XYZ file of C-alpha atoms in Angstrom:
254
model
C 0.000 0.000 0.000
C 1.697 3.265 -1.416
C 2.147 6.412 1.440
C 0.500 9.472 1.241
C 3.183 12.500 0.461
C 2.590 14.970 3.283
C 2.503 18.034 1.897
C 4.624 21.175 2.466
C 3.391 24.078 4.899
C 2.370 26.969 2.435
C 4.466 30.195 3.258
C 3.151 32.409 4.927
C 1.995 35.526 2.901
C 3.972 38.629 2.594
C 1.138 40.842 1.768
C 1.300 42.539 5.383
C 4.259 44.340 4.004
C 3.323 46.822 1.603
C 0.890 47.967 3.776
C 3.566 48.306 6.680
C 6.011 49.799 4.205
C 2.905 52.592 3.043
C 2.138 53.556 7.159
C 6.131 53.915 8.025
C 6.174 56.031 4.898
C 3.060 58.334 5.667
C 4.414 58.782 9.528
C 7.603 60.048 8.379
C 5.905 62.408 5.937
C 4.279 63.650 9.203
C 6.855 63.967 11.113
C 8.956 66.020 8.163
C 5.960 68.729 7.862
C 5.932 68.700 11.526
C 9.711 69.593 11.193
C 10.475 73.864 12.282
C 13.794 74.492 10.846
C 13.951 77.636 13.303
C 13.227 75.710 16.074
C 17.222 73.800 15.709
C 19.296 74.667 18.365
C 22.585 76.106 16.183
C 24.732 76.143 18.964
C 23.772 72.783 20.003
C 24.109 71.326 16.469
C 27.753 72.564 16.373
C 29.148 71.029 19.524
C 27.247 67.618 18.585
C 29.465 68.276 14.715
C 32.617 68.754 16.516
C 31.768 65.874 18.937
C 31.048 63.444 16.239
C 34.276 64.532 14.529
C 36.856 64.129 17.450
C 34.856 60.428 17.679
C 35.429 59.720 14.336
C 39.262 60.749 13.887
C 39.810 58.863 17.060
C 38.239 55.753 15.564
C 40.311 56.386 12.592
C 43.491 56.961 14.494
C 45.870 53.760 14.284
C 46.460 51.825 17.649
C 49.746 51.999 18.935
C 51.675 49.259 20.863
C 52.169 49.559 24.583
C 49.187 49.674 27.098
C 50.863 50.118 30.075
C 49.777 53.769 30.520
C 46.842 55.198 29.674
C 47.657 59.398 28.165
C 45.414 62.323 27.065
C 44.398 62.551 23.649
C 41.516 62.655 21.870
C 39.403 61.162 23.415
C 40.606 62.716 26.603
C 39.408 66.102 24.210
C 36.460 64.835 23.835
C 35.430 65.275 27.353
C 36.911 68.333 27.525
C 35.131 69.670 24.819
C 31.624 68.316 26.027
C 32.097 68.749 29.862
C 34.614 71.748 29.754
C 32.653 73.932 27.533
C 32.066 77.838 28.881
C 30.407 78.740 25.613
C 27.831 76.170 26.130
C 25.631 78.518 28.130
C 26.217 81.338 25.801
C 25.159 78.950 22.868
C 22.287 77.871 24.385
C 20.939 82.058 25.126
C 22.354 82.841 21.573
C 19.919 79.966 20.524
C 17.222 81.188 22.892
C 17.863 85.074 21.047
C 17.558 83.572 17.683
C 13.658 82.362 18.679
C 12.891 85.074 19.701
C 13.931 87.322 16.591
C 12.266 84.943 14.590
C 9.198 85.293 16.588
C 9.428 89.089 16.887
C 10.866 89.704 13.636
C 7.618 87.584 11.571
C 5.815 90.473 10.167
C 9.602 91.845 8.858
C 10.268 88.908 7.676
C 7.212 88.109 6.010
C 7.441 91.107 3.976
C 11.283 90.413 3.066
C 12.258 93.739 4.956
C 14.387 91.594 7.701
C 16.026 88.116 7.458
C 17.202 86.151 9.865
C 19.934 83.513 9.982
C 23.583 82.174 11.871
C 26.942 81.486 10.830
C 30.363 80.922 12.272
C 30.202 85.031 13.293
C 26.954 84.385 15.321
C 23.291 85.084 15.089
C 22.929 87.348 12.278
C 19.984 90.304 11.520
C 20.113 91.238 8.160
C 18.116 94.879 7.057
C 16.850 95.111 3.591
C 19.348 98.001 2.484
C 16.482 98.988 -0.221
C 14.234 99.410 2.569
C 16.399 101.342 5.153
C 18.123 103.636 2.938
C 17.769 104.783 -1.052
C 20.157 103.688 -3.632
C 23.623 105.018 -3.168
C 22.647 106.882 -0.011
C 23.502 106.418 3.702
C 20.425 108.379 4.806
C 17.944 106.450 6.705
C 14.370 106.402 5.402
C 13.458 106.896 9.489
C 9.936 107.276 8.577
C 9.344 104.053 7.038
C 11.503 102.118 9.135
C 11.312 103.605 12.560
C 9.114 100.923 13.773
C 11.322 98.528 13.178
C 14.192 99.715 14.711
C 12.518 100.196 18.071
C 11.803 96.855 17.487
C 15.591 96.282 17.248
C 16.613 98.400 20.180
C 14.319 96.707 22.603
C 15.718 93.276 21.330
C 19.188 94.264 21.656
C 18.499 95.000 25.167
C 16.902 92.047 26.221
C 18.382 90.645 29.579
C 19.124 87.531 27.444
C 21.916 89.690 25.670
C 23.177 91.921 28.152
C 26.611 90.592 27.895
C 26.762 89.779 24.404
C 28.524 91.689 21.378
C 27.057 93.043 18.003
C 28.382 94.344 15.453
C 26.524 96.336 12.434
C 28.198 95.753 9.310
C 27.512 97.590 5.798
C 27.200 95.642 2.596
C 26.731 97.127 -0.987
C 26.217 95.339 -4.793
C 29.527 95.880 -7.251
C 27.608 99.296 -8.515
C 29.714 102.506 -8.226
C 28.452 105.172 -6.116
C 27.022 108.016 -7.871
C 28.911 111.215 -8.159
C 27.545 114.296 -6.517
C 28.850 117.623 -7.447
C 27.855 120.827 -6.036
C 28.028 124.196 -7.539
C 31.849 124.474 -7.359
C 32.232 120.774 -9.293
C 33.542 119.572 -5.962
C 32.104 116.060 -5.500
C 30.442 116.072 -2.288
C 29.060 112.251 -2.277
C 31.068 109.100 -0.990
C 34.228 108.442 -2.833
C 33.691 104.930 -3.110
C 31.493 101.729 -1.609
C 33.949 101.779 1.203
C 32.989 104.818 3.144
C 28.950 104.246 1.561
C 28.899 101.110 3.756
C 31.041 102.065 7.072
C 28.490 105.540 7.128
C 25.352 102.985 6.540
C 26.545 100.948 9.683
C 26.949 104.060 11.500
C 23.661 105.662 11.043
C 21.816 102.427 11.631
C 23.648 102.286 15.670
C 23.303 106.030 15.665
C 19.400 105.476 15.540
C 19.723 102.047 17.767
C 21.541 104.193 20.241
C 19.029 107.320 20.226
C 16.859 104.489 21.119
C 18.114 103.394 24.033
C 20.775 100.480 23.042
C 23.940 100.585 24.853
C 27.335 101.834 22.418
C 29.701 100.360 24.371
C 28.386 96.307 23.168
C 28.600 97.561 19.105
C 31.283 98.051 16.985
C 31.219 98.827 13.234
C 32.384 98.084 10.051
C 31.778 98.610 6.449
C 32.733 95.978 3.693
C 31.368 97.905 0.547
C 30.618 94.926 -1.931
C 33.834 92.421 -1.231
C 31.056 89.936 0.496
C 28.153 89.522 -1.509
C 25.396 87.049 -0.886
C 24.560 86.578 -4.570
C 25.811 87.423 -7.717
C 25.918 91.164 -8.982
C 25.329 89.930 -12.379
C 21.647 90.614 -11.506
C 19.327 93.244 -10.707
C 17.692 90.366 -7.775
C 21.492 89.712 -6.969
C 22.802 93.160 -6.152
C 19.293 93.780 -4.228
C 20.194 91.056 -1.922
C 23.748 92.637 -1.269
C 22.742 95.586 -0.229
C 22.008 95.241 3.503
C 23.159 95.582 7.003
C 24.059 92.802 8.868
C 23.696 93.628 12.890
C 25.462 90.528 14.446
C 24.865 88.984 17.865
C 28.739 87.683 18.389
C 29.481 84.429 18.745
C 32.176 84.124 21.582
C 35.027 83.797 19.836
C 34.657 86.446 17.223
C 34.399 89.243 19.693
């Protein structure tokens, strides 16, 4: 009498898996609109960078013979860098000053007359130069604009920043300044981008000061059009370059 062939379990079906695949995909498309880019904590972000690097070159670092004594290197810096770090508090209130400009700042920003970002200098307040002063002119359009920088004045003396640094620097486009003459042919406007963009920096903390901001945390500087944001090959370009930059110092570029 022949056996019966027992037959193989079927496999179980794989189906499940698309539809798993679809909800993972749909909750991280939720979580990435949920996602405020001006919510990061910059300062934050930078130690965990210079953490992760010291980590990595140590991993990469050949091992030496020996092992009888244990020295200081880097991962020895490591520590030091996480546990021994003064700026860490400042960093965390230069991150706290940041939300706030953003939140203070929205109806500037909005409307493209204020931008707000950070780099290696600090947290950085740019002014629409088209908005604060005419083309070629270091004249403040006050009545337009004087809003705004009691806006500014009160922000820069938050308690938050009260030992913090700024400085206002001047920015032009690659445009040569127009020559004024007066009756006598004597030219009686700015030789060059140069002194345009040091006397734009200076009006702006003359009004911050009227105002009530302190002199003594701002210094000043003009950089006529040697650090442009965009290309002065167009009109969009050179409107971008023209600005003031008021910068909340980062520790070490005080």
């Amino acid at each position: 009498m022949a056996k019966k062939e027992k037959k193989e379990p079927e496999k179980p079906s794989t189906a499940w898996q698309g539809t798993y695949g679809d909800m993972i995909t749909l909750m991280l498309c939720f979580f990435v609109m949920l996602y405020d880019p001006s919510e990061v904590d910059t300062a934050a972000l930078a130690q965990i960078q210079e953490s992760l690097n010291i980590v990595t070159e140590s991993i990469e670092a050949p091992v030496t013979s020996g092992g009888q004594s244990l020295a200081a290197g880097k991962l020895a810096d490591l520590g030091n860098s996480i546990s021994a770090l003064p700026s860490a508090e400042k960093g965390k209130s230069l991150s706290i000053a940041k939300k706030k400009a953003v939140s203070l700042f929205a109806p500037e920003v909005k409307s493209a007359k204020i931008t707000i970002s950070s780099d290696e200098r600090g947290l950085v307040i740019s002014l629409a130069s088209d908005v604060f002063f005419e083309q070629g002119s270091a004249f403040l359009n006050i009545e337009e604009t004087r809003d705004i920088l009691l806006k500014l004045s009160k922000f820069f003396q938050d308690s938050e920043l009260k030992n913090r640094r700024f400085r206002i620097e001047g920015h032009t486009d690659s445009t040569p300044v127009p020559v004024l003459l007066d009756e006598n042919g004597n030219n009686v406007g700015f030789p060059s981008n140069w002194e345009l963009s040091t006397a734009r920096s200076a009006n702006v903390l003359h009004y911050l000061s009227d105002f009530g901001v302190n002199e003594q945390q701002f210094s000043i500087a003009g950089y006529a059009d040697t650090r442009p944001m965009f290309s002065n090959e167009t009109k969009e370009g050179q409107a971008y370059n023209r600005r003031v930059d008021i910068i909340i110092l980062d520790e070490g570029h005080f």
